[in-house]
Short mmCIF file of C-alpha atoms in Angstrom, two decimals:
data_model
loop_
_atom_site.label_atom_id
_atom_site.label_comp_id
_atom_site.label_asym_id
_atom_site.label_seq_id
_atom_site.Cartn_x
_atom_site.Cartn_y
_atom_site.Cartn_z
CA MET Y 8 -13.78 13.71 -0.03
CA ASN Y 9 -14.51 13.13 -3.69
CA VAL Y 10 -16.50 10.06 -5.14
CA TYR Y 11 -13.34 8.16 -6.16
CA ASP Y 12 -11.73 8.33 -2.77
CA ALA Y 13 -15.01 7.69 -1.00
CA ILE Y 14 -15.42 4.18 -2.47
CA LYS Y 15 -11.66 3.56 -2.38
CA ASN Y 16 -11.72 4.27 1.33
CA ALA Y 17 -14.71 2.08 1.90
CA ILE Y 18 -12.97 -0.82 0.22
CA PHE Y 19 -9.86 -0.48 2.26
CA SER Y 20 -11.73 -0.09 5.45
CA GLY Y 21 -13.91 -3.13 4.61
CA GLU Y 22 -17.20 -1.25 4.68
CA LEU Y 23 -17.36 -2.58 1.04
CA LYS Y 24 -16.27 -6.22 1.26
CA GLN Y 25 -14.38 -8.30 -0.97
CA GLY Y 26 -16.49 -10.12 -3.44
CA GLN Y 27 -19.44 -7.45 -2.79
CA ARG Y 28 -21.41 -6.61 -5.94
CA LEU Y 29 -21.87 -3.01 -6.45
CA THR Y 30 -24.22 -1.00 -8.74
CA GLU Y 31 -24.17 2.61 -9.66
CA THR Y 32 -27.68 2.82 -7.93
CA TYR Y 33 -26.53 1.27 -4.78
CA LEU Y 34 -23.41 3.50 -4.67
CA ALA Y 35 -25.26 6.78 -5.51
CA GLU Y 36 -27.52 5.96 -2.43
CA TYR Y 37 -24.73 4.96 -0.33
CA LEU Y 38 -22.89 8.03 -0.80
CA ASN Y 39 -25.80 10.37 -1.61
CA VAL Y 40 -24.52 11.64 -4.95
CA SER Y 41 -25.71 11.35 -8.51
CA ARG Y 42 -24.70 8.33 -10.61
CA THR Y 43 -22.38 10.31 -12.92
CA PRO Y 44 -19.44 10.75 -10.65
CA ILE Y 45 -20.15 7.13 -9.50
CA ARG Y 46 -19.75 6.02 -13.07
CA GLU Y 47 -16.33 7.94 -13.53
CA ALA Y 48 -14.99 6.75 -10.27
CA LEU Y 49 -15.81 3.06 -11.09
CA LYS Y 50 -13.86 3.53 -14.40
CA GLN Y 51 -10.83 4.61 -12.50
CA LEU Y 52 -11.07 1.74 -9.90
CA VAL Y 53 -11.68 -0.72 -12.71
CA SER Y 54 -8.28 0.54 -14.13
CA GLU Y 55 -6.44 0.15 -10.81
CA GLY Y 56 -7.75 -3.39 -10.22
CA LEU Y 57 -9.75 -2.69 -7.18
CA VAL Y 58 -12.92 -3.71 -8.67
CA HIS Y 59 -13.98 -5.51 -11.90
CA PRO Y 60 -17.09 -5.84 -14.11
CA TYR Y 61 -19.62 -8.45 -12.95
CA LYS Y 62 -21.66 -10.17 -15.74
CA LYS Y 63 -22.33 -6.84 -17.49
CA ARG Y 64 -24.53 -6.07 -14.61
CA GLY Y 65 -22.52 -3.78 -12.05
CA ILE Y 66 -19.17 -4.16 -10.40
CA ILE Y 67 -17.78 -6.66 -8.00
CA VAL Y 68 -15.02 -5.80 -5.26
CA ARG Y 69 -11.98 -7.64 -6.31
CA SER Y 70 -11.00 -10.55 -3.86
CA PHE Y 71 -7.52 -12.36 -3.53
CA SER Y 72 -6.78 -15.88 -2.56
CA ALA Y 73 -3.73 -16.63 -0.37
CA GLU Y 74 -1.97 -17.71 -3.30
CA ASP Y 75 -2.85 -14.53 -5.15
CA ILE Y 76 -1.25 -12.53 -2.29
CA LYS Y 77 1.94 -14.56 -2.08
CA GLN Y 78 2.66 -14.33 -5.86
CA ILE Y 79 1.94 -10.38 -5.95
CA TYR Y 80 4.16 -9.64 -2.74
CA ASN Y 81 6.83 -11.71 -4.35
CA ILE Y 82 6.67 -9.68 -7.55
CA ARG Y 83 6.54 -6.52 -5.32
CA ALA Y 84 9.77 -7.64 -3.58
CA LEU Y 85 11.42 -8.06 -6.97
CA LEU Y 86 10.28 -4.69 -8.02
CA GLU Y 87 10.78 -2.83 -4.85
CA GLY Y 88 14.21 -4.39 -4.27
CA TYR Y 89 15.38 -3.35 -7.65
CA GLY Y 90 14.02 0.15 -7.35
CA THR Y 91 15.76 0.59 -3.87
CA GLY Y 92 19.02 -0.48 -5.36
CA GLU Y 93 18.44 1.94 -8.23
CA ALA Y 94 17.73 4.63 -5.57
CA ALA Y 95 21.01 3.92 -3.75
CA LEU Y 96 22.82 4.27 -7.17
CA ASN Y 97 21.06 7.49 -8.38
CA ARG Y 98 19.68 9.40 -5.48
CA THR Y 99 20.49 12.92 -4.86
CA GLU Y 100 21.18 14.67 -1.50
CA GLU Y 101 17.68 16.43 -1.75
CA GLN Y 102 16.19 13.14 -2.30
CA ILE Y 103 17.81 11.64 0.80
CA ALA Y 104 16.45 14.58 2.67
CA ARG Y 105 12.79 13.75 1.48
CA ILE Y 106 13.16 10.02 2.27
CA GLU Y 107 14.55 11.00 5.91
CA GLU Y 108 11.48 13.32 6.20
CA LYS Y 109 8.99 10.56 5.29
CA ASN Y 110 10.79 8.28 7.71
CA VAL Y 111 10.35 10.85 10.65
CA ALA Y 112 6.63 11.22 9.66
CA TYR Y 113 6.45 7.25 9.86
CA LYS Y 114 8.04 7.33 13.23
CA GLU Y 115 5.63 10.17 14.60
CA ALA Y 116 2.59 8.31 13.37
CA ILE Y 117 3.83 5.29 15.31
CA TYR Y 118 4.27 7.20 18.45
CA ASN Y 119 0.39 7.91 18.09
CA TYR Y 120 -0.38 4.36 17.73
CA ASN Y 121 -3.82 3.35 18.98
CA ALA Y 122 -5.18 -0.10 18.04
CA SER Y 123 -8.74 1.34 18.31
CA ASP Y 124 -8.26 4.30 16.37
CA LEU Y 125 -8.46 3.77 12.57
CA ASP Y 126 -7.73 7.33 11.45
CA VAL Y 127 -4.25 6.87 13.35
CA THR Y 128 -3.67 3.48 11.65
CA LYS Y 129 -4.63 5.26 8.24
CA LYS Y 130 -1.99 7.96 8.95
CA ILE Y 131 0.79 5.33 9.82
CA GLN Y 132 -0.04 3.60 6.49
CA GLU Y 133 0.09 6.75 4.57
CA ALA Y 134 3.46 7.68 6.14
CA ASN Y 135 4.80 4.40 5.09
CA GLN Y 136 3.51 4.86 1.64
CA GLY Y 137 5.11 8.09 1.52
CA PHE Y 138 8.51 6.57 2.52
CA HIS Y 139 8.44 4.03 -0.22
CA HIS Y 140 7.15 6.52 -2.86
CA GLU Y 141 10.11 8.76 -2.15
CA ILE Y 142 12.62 5.86 -2.49
CA PHE Y 143 11.26 5.05 -5.87
CA VAL Y 144 11.33 8.79 -7.11
CA ALA Y 145 15.05 8.78 -6.05
CA SER Y 146 15.59 5.49 -8.42
CA HIS Y 147 15.07 7.97 -11.27
CA ASN Y 148 13.13 5.09 -13.08
CA ASN Y 149 9.41 6.11 -14.00
CA GLN Y 150 8.80 2.54 -15.11
CA ILE Y 151 9.17 1.44 -11.44
CA LEU Y 152 6.92 3.68 -10.24
CA GLU Y 153 4.27 2.79 -12.69
CA LEU Y 154 4.55 -0.95 -12.12
CA ILE Y 155 4.69 -0.69 -8.40
CA ASP Y 156 1.69 1.27 -8.29
CA LYS Y 157 -0.16 -1.65 -9.79
CA VAL Y 158 0.92 -4.14 -7.14
CA VAL Y 159 0.85 -2.20 -3.92
CA VAL Y 160 -3.22 -2.50 -3.98
CA VAL Y 161 -3.14 -5.94 -2.20
CA PRO Y 162 -1.46 -4.75 0.99
CA LEU Y 163 -4.04 -1.92 0.99
CA ILE Y 164 -7.02 -4.12 0.39
CA TYR Y 165 -6.01 -6.44 3.19
CA ARG Y 166 -5.41 -3.52 5.42
CA SER Y 167 -2.20 -4.97 6.63
CA PHE Y 168 -1.46 -2.10 9.10
CA TYR Y 169 -4.83 -2.85 11.01
CA TRP Y 170 -3.23 -6.15 11.65
CA TYR Y 171 0.12 -4.81 13.11
CA LYS Y 172 0.67 -4.65 16.75
CA GLU Y 173 2.98 -1.81 18.07
CA GLU Y 174 6.03 -3.98 18.19
CA HIS Y 175 5.59 -4.90 14.43
CA LEU Y 176 5.46 -1.28 13.69
CA TYR Y 177 8.69 -0.36 15.50
CA GLN Y 178 10.24 -3.37 13.75
CA SER Y 179 9.25 -1.96 10.54
CA PHE Y 180 10.85 1.31 11.38
CA GLU Y 181 13.93 -0.24 12.12
CA VAL Y 182 14.12 -1.95 8.73
CA HIS Y 183 13.28 1.57 7.28
CA ASN Y 184 16.41 2.75 9.03
CA THR Y 185 18.56 0.09 7.44
CA ILE Y 186 17.26 0.83 3.93
CA LEU Y 187 17.61 4.55 4.39
CA ASN Y 188 21.22 4.07 5.77
CA SER Y 189 22.13 1.66 2.72
CA ILE Y 190 20.81 4.24 0.41
CA LYS Y 191 22.84 6.99 1.86
CA GLU Y 192 25.88 4.87 1.76
CA LYS Y 193 25.28 3.76 -1.96
CA ASP Y 194 25.17 0.24 -0.67
CA ILE Y 195 23.17 -1.08 -3.51
CA ASN Y 196 23.22 -4.79 -2.42
CA ARG Y 197 22.18 -4.11 1.00
CA ALA Y 198 19.50 -1.67 0.14
CA LYS Y 199 18.07 -4.16 -2.32
CA SER Y 200 18.10 -6.93 0.04
CA ALA Y 201 16.82 -5.04 3.23
CA MET Y 202 13.87 -3.86 0.91
CA GLN Y 203 13.05 -7.45 -0.19
CA GLU Y 204 13.24 -8.45 3.56
CA HIS Y 205 10.81 -5.77 4.51
CA ILE Y 206 8.30 -6.95 1.84
CA TYR Y 207 8.55 -10.51 2.79
CA ILE Y 208 7.84 -9.86 6.30
CA GLY Y 209 4.76 -7.96 5.23
CA ARG Y 210 3.75 -10.86 2.95
CA ASP Y 211 3.97 -13.27 5.79
CA HIS Y 212 2.05 -10.98 8.07
CA VAL Y 213 -0.87 -10.68 5.70
CA LEU Y 214 -0.85 -14.35 4.90
CA LYS Y 215 -0.95 -15.28 8.52
CA ASN Y 216 -3.97 -13.08 9.18
CA VAL Y 217 -5.84 -13.98 5.84
CA ILE Y 218 -5.54 -17.70 6.93
CA ASN Y 219 -6.45 -17.36 10.55
CA ASN Y 220 -9.51 -15.01 9.53
#
């Protein structure tokens, strides 16, 4: 694993906590590497919004209020809903096949669900990301891909899948099927509304756990 991925995973797993101040020296010792790759990794993480400069002396892990989460998920619902509608309009048969393949991978990951195994949870999360990504590739709209990449960081930071119970995951899979079938049938409105519903459910789930924790 490279330095960038190691820091990013530590943030997502909660090892590096929101609001925690990080220095190149601390991270070099933490990861047992030199400061040069740390410096380059931090530049990339700053550009992605995962961390931000702190009083010209290091970096701080970004934190989000409940209102931040609500606003960003709402923006995500608009973007992903639009992108899914575009996918229903523009997708090819080859792209339908790739979306189906990612959804099967998601289902298989859910079958292996184990609340105490964080590696399994990470595979579920990655399979879900793959499903969404292929939909937006099928939209044939590169601007959508770039914009969505900037807002999906919130559910990753808040590790929404770590809070899901098994029944929530299967409910999510059923919504995936609705989205997939709508894209297959070129039902633009249904595809859009199903994706927005999917995002809003995720938003409410994250907010509930943030407030209760």
